[in-house]
Short mmCIF file of C-alpha atoms (C1' of nucleotides) in Angstrom, two decimals:
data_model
loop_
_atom_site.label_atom_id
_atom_site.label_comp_id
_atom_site.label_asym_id
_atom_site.label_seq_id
_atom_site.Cartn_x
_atom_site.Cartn_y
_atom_site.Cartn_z
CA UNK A 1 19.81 -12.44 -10.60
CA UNK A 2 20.42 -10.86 -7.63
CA UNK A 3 18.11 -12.12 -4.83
CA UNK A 4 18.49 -15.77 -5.32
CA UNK A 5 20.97 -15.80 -2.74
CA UNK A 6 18.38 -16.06 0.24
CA UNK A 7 15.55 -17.64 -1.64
CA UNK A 8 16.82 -21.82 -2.18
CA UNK A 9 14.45 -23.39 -3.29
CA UNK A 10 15.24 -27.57 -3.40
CA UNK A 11 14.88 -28.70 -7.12
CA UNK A 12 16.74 -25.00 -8.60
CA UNK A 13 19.33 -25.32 -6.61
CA UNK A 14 20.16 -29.48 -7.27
CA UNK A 15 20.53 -28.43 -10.35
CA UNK A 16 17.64 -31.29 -11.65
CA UNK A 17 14.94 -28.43 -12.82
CA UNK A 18 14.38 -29.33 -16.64
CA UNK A 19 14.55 -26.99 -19.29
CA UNK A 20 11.08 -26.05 -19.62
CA UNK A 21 10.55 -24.84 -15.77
CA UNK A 22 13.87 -23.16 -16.28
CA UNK A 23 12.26 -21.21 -19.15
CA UNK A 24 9.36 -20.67 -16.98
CA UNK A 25 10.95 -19.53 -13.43
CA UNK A 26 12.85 -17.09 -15.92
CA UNK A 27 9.66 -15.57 -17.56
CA UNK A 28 8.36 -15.14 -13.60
CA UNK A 29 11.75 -13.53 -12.50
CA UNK A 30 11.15 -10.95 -14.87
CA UNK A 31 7.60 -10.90 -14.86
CA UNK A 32 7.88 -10.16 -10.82
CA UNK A 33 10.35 -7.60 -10.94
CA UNK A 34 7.92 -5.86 -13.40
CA UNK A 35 5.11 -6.26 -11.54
CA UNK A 36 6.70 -5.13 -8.37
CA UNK A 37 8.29 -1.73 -10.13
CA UNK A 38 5.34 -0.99 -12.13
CA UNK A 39 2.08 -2.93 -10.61
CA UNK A 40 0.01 -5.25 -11.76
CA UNK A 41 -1.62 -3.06 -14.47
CA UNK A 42 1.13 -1.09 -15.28
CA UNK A 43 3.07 -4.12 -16.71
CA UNK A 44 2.08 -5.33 -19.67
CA UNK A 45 2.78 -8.45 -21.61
CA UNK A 46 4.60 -6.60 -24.05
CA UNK A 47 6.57 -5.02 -21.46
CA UNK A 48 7.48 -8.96 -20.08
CA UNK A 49 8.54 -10.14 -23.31
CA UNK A 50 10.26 -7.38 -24.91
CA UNK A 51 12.01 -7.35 -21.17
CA UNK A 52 12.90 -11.48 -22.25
CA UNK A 53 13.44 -10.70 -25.38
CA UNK A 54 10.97 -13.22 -26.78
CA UNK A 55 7.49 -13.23 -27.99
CA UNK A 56 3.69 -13.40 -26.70
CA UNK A 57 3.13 -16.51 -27.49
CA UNK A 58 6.42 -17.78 -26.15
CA UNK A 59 5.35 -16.59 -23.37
CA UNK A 60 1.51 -17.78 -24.01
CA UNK A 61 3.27 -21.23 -24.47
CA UNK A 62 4.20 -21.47 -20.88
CA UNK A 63 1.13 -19.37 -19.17
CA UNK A 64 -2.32 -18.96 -19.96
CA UNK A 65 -3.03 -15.31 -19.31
CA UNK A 66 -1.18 -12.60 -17.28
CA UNK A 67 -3.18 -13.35 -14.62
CA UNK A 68 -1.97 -17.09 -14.71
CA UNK A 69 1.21 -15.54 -14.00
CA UNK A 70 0.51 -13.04 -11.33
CA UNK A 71 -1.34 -15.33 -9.24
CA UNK A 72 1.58 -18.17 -9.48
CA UNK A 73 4.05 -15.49 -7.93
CA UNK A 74 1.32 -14.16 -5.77
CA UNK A 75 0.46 -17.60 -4.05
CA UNK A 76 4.52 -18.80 -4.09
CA UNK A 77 5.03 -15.54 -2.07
CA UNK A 78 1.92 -15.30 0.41
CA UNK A 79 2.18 -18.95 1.21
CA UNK A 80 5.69 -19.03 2.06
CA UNK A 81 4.94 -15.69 4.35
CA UNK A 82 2.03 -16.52 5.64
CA UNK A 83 2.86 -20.61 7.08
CA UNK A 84 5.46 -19.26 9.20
CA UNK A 85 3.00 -19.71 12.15
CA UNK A 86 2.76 -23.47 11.39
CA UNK A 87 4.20 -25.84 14.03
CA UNK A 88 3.49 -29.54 14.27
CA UNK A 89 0.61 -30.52 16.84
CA UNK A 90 3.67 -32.44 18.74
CA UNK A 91 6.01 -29.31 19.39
CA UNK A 92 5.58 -28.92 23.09
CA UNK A 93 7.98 -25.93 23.46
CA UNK A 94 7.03 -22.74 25.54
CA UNK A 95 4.97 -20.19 23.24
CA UNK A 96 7.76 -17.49 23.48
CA UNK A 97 9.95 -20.12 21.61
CA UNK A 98 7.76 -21.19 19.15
CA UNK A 99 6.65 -17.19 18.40
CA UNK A 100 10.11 -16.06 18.25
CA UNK A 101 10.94 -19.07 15.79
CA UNK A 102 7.87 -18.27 13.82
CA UNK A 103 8.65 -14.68 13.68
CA UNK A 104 11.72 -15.15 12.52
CA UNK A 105 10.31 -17.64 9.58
CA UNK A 106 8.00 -14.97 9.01
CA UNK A 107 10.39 -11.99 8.50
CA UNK A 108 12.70 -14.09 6.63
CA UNK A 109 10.16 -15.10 3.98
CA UNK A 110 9.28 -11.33 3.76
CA UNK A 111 12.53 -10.47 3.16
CA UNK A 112 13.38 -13.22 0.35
CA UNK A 113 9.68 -12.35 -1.39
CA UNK A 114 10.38 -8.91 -0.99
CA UNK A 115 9.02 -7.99 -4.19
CA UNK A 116 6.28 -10.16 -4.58
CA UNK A 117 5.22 -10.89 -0.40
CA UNK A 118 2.29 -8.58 -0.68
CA UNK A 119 0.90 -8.30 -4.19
CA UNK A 120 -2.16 -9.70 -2.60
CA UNK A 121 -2.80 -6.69 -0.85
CA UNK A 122 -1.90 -3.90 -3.22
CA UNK A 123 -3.61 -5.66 -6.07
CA UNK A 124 -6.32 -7.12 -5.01
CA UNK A 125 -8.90 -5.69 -7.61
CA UNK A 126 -6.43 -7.43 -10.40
CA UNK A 127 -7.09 -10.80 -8.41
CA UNK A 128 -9.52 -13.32 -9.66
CA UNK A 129 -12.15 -13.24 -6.52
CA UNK A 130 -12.18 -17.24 -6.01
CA UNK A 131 -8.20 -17.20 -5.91
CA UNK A 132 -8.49 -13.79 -3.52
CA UNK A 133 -10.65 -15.77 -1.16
CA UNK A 134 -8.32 -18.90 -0.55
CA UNK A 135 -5.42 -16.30 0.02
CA UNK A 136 -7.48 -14.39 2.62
CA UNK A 137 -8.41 -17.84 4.14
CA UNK A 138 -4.87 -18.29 4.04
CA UNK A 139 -4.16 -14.93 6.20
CA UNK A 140 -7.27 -15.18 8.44
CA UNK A 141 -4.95 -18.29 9.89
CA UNK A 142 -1.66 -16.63 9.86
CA UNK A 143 -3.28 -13.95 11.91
CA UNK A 144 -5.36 -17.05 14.06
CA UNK A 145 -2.09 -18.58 14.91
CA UNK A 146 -0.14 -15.44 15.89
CA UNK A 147 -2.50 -14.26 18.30
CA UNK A 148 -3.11 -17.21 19.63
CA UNK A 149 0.70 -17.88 20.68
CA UNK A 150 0.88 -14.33 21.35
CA UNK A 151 -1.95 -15.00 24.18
CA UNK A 152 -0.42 -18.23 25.47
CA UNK A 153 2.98 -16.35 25.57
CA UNK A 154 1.45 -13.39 27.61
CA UNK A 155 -0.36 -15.77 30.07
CA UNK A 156 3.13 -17.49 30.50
CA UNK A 157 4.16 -14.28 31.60
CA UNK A 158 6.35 -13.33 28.95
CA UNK A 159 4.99 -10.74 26.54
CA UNK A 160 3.06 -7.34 27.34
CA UNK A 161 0.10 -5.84 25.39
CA UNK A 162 -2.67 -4.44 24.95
CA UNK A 163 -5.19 -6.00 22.36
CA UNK A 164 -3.54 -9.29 20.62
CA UNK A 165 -5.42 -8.85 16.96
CA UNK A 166 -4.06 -5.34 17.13
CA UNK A 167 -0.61 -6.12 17.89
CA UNK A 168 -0.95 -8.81 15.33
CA UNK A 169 -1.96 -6.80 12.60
CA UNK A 170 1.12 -4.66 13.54
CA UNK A 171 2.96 -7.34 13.17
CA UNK A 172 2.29 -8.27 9.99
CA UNK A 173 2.29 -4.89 8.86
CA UNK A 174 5.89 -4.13 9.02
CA UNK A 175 6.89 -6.90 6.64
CA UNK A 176 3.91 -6.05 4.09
CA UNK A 177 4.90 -2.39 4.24
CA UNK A 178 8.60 -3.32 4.00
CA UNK A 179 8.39 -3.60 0.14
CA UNK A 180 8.70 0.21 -0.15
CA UNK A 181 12.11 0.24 1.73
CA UNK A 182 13.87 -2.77 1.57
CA UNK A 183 16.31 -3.32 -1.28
CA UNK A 184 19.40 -6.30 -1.14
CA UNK A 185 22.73 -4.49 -1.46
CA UNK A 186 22.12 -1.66 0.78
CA UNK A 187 23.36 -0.79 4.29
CA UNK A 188 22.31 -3.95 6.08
CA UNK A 189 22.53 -7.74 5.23
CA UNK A 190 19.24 -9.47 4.13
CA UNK A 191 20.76 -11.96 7.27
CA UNK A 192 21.01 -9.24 9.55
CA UNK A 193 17.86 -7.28 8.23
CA UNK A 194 16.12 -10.66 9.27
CA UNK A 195 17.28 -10.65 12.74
CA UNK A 196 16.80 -7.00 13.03
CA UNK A 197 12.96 -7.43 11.97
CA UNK A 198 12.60 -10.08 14.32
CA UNK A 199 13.48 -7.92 17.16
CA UNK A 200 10.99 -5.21 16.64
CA UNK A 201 8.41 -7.34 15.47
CA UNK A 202 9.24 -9.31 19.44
CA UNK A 203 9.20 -5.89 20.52
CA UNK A 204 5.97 -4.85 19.31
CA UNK A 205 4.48 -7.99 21.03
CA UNK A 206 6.19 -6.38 24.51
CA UNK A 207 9.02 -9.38 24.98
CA UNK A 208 10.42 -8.40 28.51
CA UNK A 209 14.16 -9.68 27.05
CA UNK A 210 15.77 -10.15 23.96
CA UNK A 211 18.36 -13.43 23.13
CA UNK A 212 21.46 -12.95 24.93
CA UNK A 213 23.27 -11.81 21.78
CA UNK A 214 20.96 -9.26 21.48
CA UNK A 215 20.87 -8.13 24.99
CA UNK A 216 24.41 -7.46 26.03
CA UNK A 217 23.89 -3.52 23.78
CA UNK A 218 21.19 -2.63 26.31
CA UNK A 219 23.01 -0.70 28.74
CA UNK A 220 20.10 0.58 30.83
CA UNK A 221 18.01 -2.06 32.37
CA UNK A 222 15.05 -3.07 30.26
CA UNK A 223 12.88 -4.71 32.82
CA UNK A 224 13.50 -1.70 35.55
CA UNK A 225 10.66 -0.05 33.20
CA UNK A 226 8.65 -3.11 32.72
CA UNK A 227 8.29 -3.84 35.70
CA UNK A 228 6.20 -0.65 37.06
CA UNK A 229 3.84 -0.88 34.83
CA UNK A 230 3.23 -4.56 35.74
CA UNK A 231 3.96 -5.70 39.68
CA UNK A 232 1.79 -8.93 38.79
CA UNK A 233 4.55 -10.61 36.93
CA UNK B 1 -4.43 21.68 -7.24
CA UNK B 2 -2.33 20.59 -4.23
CA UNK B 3 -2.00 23.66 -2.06
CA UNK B 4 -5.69 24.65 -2.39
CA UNK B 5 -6.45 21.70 -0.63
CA UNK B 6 -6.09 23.24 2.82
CA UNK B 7 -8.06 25.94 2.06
CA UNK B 8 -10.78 23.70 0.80
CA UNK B 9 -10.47 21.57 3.94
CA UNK B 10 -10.76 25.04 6.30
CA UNK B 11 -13.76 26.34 3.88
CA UNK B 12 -15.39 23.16 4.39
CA UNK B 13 -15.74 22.83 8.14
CA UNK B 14 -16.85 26.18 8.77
CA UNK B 15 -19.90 25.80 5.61
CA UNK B 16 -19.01 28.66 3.96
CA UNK B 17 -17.91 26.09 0.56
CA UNK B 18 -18.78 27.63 -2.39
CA UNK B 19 -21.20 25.43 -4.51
CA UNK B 20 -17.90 24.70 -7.13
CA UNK B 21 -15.86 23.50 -4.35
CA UNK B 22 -18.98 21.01 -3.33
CA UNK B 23 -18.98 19.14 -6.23
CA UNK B 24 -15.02 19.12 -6.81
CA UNK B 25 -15.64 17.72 -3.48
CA UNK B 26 -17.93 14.98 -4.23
CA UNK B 27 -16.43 13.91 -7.18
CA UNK B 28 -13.43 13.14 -5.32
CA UNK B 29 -14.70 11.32 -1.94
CA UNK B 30 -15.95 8.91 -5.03
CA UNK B 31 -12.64 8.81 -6.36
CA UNK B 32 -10.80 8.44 -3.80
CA UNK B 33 -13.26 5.08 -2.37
CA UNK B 34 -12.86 3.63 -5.91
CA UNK B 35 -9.47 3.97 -5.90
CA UNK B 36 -8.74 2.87 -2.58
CA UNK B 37 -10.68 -0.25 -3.85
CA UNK B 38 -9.36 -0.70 -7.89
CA UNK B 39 -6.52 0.77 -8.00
CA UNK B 40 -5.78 3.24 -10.52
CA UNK B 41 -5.55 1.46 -13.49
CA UNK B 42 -8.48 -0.57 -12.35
CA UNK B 43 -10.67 2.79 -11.96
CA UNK B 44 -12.06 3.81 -15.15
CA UNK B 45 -13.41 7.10 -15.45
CA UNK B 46 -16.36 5.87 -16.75
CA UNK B 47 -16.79 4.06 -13.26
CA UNK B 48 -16.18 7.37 -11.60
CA UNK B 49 -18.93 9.05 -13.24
CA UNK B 50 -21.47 6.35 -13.16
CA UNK B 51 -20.80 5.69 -9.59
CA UNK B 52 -21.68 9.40 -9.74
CA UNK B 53 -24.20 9.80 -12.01
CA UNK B 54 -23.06 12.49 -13.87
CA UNK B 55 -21.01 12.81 -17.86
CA UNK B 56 -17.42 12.12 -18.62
CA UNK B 57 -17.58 16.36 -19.51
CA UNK B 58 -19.33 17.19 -16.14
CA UNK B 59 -16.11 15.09 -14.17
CA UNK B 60 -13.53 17.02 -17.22
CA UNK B 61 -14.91 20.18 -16.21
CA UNK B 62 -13.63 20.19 -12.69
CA UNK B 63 -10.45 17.67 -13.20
CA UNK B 64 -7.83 18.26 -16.42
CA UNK B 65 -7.11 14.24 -16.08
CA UNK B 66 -7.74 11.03 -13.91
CA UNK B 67 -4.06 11.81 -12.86
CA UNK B 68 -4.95 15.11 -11.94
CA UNK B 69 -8.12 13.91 -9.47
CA UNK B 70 -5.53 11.01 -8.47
CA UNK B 71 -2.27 13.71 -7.13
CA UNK B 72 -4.89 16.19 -5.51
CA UNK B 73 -6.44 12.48 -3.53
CA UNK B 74 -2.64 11.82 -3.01
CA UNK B 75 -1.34 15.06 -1.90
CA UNK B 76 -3.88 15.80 0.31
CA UNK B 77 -3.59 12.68 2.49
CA UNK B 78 0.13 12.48 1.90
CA UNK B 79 0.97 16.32 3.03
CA UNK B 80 -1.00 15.72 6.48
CA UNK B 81 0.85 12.43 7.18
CA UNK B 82 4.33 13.37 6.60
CA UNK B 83 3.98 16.68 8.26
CA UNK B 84 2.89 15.22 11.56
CA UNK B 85 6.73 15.42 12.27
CA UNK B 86 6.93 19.12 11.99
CA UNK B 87 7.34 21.31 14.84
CA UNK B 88 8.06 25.22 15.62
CA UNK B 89 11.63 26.34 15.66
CA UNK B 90 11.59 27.28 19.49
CA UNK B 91 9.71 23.83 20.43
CA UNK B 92 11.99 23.55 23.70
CA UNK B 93 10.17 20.66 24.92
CA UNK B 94 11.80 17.20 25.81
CA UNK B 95 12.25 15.40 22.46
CA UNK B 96 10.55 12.28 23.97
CA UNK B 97 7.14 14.93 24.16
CA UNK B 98 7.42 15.69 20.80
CA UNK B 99 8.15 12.11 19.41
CA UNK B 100 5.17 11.36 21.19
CA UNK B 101 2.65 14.63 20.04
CA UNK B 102 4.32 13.86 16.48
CA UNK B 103 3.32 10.02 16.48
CA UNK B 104 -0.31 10.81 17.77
CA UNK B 105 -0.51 13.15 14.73
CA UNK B 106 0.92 10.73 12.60
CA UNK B 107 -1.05 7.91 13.69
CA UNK B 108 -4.54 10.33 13.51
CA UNK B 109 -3.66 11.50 9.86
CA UNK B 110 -2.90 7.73 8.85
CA UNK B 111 -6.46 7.02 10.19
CA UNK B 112 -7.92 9.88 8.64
CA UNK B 113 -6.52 9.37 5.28
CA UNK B 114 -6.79 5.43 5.80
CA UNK B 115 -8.05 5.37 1.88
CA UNK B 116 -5.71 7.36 0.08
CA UNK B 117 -2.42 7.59 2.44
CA UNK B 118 -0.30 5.37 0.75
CA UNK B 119 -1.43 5.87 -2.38
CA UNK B 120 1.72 7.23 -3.48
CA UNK B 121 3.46 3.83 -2.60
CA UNK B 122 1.20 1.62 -4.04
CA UNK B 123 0.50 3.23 -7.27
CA UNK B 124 3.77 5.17 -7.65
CA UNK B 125 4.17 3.34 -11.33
CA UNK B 126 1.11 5.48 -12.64
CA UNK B 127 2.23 8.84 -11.12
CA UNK B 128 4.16 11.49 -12.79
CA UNK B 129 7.66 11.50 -11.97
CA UNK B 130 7.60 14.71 -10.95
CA UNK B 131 5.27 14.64 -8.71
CA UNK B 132 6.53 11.77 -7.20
CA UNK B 133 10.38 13.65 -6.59
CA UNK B 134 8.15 16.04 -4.33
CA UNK B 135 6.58 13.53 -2.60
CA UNK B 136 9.40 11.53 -1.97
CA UNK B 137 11.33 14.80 -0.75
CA UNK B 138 8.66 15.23 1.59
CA UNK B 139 9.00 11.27 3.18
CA UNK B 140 12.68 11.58 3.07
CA UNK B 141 12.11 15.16 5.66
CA UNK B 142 9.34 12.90 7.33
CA UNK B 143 11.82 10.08 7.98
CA UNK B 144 14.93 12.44 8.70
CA UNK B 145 12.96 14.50 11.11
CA UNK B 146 11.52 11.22 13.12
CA UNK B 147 15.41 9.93 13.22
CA UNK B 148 16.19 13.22 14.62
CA UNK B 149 13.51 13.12 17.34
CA UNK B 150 14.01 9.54 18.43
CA UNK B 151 18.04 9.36 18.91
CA UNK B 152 18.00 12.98 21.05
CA UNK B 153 15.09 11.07 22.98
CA UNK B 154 17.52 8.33 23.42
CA UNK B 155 20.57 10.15 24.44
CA UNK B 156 17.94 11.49 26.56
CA UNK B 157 17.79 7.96 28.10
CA UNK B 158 14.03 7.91 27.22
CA UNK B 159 14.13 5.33 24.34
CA UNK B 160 15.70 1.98 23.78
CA UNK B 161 16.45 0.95 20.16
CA UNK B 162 19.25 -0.55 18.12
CA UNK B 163 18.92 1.33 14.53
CA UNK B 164 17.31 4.71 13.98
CA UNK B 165 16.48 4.25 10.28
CA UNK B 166 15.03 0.48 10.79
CA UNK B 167 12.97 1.96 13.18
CA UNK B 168 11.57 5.08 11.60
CA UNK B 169 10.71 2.54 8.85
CA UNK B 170 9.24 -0.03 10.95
CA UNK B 171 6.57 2.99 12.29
CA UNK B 172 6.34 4.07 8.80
CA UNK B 173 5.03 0.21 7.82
CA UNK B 174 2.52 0.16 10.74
CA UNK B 175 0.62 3.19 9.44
CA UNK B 176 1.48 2.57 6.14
CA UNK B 177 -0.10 -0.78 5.48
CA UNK B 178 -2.88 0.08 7.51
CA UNK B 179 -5.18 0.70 4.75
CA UNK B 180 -5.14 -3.30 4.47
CA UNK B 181 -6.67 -3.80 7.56
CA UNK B 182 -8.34 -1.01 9.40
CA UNK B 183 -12.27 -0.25 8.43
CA UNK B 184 -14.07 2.51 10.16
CA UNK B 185 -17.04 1.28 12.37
CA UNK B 186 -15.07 -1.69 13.07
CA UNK B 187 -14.91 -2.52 16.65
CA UNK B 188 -12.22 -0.01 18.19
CA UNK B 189 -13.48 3.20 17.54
CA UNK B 190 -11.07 6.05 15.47
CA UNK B 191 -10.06 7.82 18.81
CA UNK B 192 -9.27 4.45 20.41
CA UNK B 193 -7.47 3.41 16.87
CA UNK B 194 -5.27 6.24 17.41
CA UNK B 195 -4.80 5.81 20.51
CA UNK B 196 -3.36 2.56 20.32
CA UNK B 197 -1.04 3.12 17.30
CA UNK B 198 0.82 6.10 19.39
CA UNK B 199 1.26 3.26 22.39
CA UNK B 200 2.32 0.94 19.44
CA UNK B 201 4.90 3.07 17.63
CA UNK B 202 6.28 4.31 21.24
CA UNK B 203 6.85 0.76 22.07
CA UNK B 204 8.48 0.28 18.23
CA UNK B 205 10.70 3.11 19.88
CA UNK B 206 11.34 1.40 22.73
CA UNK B 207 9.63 3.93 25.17
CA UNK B 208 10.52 2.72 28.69
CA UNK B 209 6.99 3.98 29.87
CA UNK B 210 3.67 4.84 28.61
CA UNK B 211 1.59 8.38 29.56
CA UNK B 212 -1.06 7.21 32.36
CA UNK B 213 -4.26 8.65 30.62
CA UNK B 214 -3.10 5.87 27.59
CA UNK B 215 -3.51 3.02 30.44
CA UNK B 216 -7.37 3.00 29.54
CA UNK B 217 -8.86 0.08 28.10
CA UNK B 218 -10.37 -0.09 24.73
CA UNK B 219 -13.80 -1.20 23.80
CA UNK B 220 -17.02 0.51 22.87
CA UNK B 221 -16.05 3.82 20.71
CA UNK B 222 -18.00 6.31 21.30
CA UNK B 223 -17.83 8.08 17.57
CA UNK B 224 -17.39 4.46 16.22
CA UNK B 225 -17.51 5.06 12.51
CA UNK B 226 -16.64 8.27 11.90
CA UNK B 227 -13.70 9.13 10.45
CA UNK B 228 -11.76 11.67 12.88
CA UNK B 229 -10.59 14.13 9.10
CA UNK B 230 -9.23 16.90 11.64
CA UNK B 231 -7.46 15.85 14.50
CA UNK B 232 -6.30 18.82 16.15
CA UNK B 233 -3.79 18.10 18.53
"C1'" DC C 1 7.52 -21.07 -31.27
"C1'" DC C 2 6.95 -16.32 -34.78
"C1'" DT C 3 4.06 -12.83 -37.90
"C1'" DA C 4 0.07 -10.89 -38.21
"C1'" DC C 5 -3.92 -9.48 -36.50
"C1'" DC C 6 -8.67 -9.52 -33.73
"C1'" DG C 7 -12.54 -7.75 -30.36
"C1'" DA C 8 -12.91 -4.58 -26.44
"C1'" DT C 9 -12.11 -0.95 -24.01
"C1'" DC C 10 -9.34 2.87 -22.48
"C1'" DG C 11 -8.91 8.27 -21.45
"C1'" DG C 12 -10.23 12.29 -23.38
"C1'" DT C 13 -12.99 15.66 -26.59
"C1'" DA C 14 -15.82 17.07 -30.65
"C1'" DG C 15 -20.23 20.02 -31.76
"C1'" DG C 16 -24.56 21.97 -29.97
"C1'" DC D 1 -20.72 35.78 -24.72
"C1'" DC D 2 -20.46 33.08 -20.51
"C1'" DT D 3 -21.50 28.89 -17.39
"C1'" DA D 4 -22.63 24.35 -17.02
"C1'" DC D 5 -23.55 20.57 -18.94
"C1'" DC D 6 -25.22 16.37 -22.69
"C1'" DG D 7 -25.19 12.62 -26.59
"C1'" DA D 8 -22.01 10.76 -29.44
"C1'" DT D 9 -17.63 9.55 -30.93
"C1'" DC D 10 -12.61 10.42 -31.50
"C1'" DG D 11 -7.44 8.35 -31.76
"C1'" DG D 12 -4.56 4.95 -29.59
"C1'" DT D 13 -3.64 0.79 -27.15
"C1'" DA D 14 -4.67 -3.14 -24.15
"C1'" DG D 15 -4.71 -8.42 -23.73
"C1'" DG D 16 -4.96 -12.25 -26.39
#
DNA sequence: CCTACCGATCGGTAGG
DNA sequence: CCTACCGATCGGTAGG
């Protein structure tokens, strides 16, 4: 396959997965690169297993319904995107560290579930309502904990915006919109695609300066703008 | 079909709508919400027509096919966001004036069309491929043209960005995944929603300052709830 | 784990 | 002979 490069998960890459979850992680590899070309009910079952080369109920052996299997790759994806916020309740660092970390989480995850990072949203009327809900639970705090650190981070001084739920949602909206443009292989690295994303995603949230790596290309001064439109700082 | 549409839309604000064109029209402001809230596959036409209250024949007599109902929805709103990046031949103004007049109009349209702007890239499996080749040759202008406009503004010395394509893309995502999130009525107002995408896209941009009259604060709308269809700019 | 097959529901159209 | 429809049902295909 060709995006497993990014995506290491522990027990698939130890080598200790048993034959059975092999069979099944290969019926949702296909399954998700169906569902992700043609939508949730463009694809159907036939289309997986003629796409296997097996049966129906091979594949009814291993999942209950195509639902069963959507919602598997649907809650792998959206949880892995959408716990990038979470820090431990000990991590005392600044909240323009922790953001920038989290951001970074947060556009890598979109970037390794490329395919499969927003089902949620474009198929919601597919989605079984109770399993819809704990996903949008799931998002509600995403969203909680990103404004909130992108408040603390402005009353630190170190971010500029207008309305934090805005700039939030704008946040999140470049990797859930990214699925139409992204593909591995092309012009830029998934590694540098990541850093890239982080950048404008920092830049959406108004981050006066960029990590030194970043900022030595800026050859006319960033903060000489900045700073007129706020003299408080 | 598709190019009727703007006739339709000029017909309709001025009343003069003939009683055909009323009822084409109804059936698809239906469509279109059902859509927006199904999917295609998960809109039957026999929701369509009871949400309606009409026959399967009344709905067959003005539409050859759900897809045809479904690329007149998509055209429509697709055609007025991707132009928004189209301007006269002897436009001499500063290219940073028209990134700007272009990202207000493609911010407004986005709005507009919240329900049926992306439609195209969420449900591009149930399209007909070629329609979709026309579509896509219009994003592909859309994209070139906004490349074009932001690195002249930034030889200008007006913008501050590392990679024109990542960035045209990143703007594209904001208004593109919009539909997920934005909700006329909602507590910034259309005008104020527009408003605040064209500060957020400049900043994607890396505009080194903002126009003063955009320095307002946002709050009560004043048409909060209705859906700006004709921004005229 | 396959061959064979089901209940239901789909988009689209017949005659009047 | 046209328009604007209605009650009933078509052939094909979906998930299971």
């Amino acid at each position: 396959m060709k995006t497993e490069s990014i995506r290491t998960r522990g027990a698939e890459s130890s080598g200790s997965i048993s034959v059975h979850d092999q069979k099944r992680e290969h019926i949702l590899a296909v399954a998700e690169d169906l569902f992700y070309r043609n939508g949730y009910a463009g694809t159907t079952i036939a289309d997986i297993v003629r796409e296997l080369g097996v049966t129906k109920p091979f594949l009814y052996y291993y999942f209950s319904s195509k639902s069963d299997i959507f919602e598997t790759l649907c809650w792998r994806a959206s949880h892995a995107c959408l716990t990038a916020m979470h820090f431990k309740p000990d991590d005392e660092r600044a909240a323009i560290d922790k953001l920038r970390e989290g951001l970074h989480r947060f556009a890598a995850a979109n970037v390794s579930y490329f395919k499969s990072g927003t089902f949620a949203y474009r198929e919601g009327g597919a989605l079984d309502p109770a399993f819809m809900k704990k996903l949008r639970t799931m998002a509600r705090r995403f969203y909680k904990e990103l404004c909130a650190l992108l408040e603390q981070a402005r009353n630190d001084g170190e971010l500029d915006f207008d309305d934090a739920k805005l700039t939030a949602l704008s946040i999140g909206s470049i990797a859930g919109f990214m699925y139409t443009w992204y593909k591995p292989g092309g012009r830029i690295g998934p590694e540098d695609m990541v850093k890239e994303l982080t950048r404008i995603l920092m830049k959406i949230a108004g981050a006066y300066s960029q990590p030194a790596s970043a900022a030595s290309k800026i050859g006319r001064g960033r903060n000489a703008g900045r700073a007129i439109r706020n003299p408080s700082i």
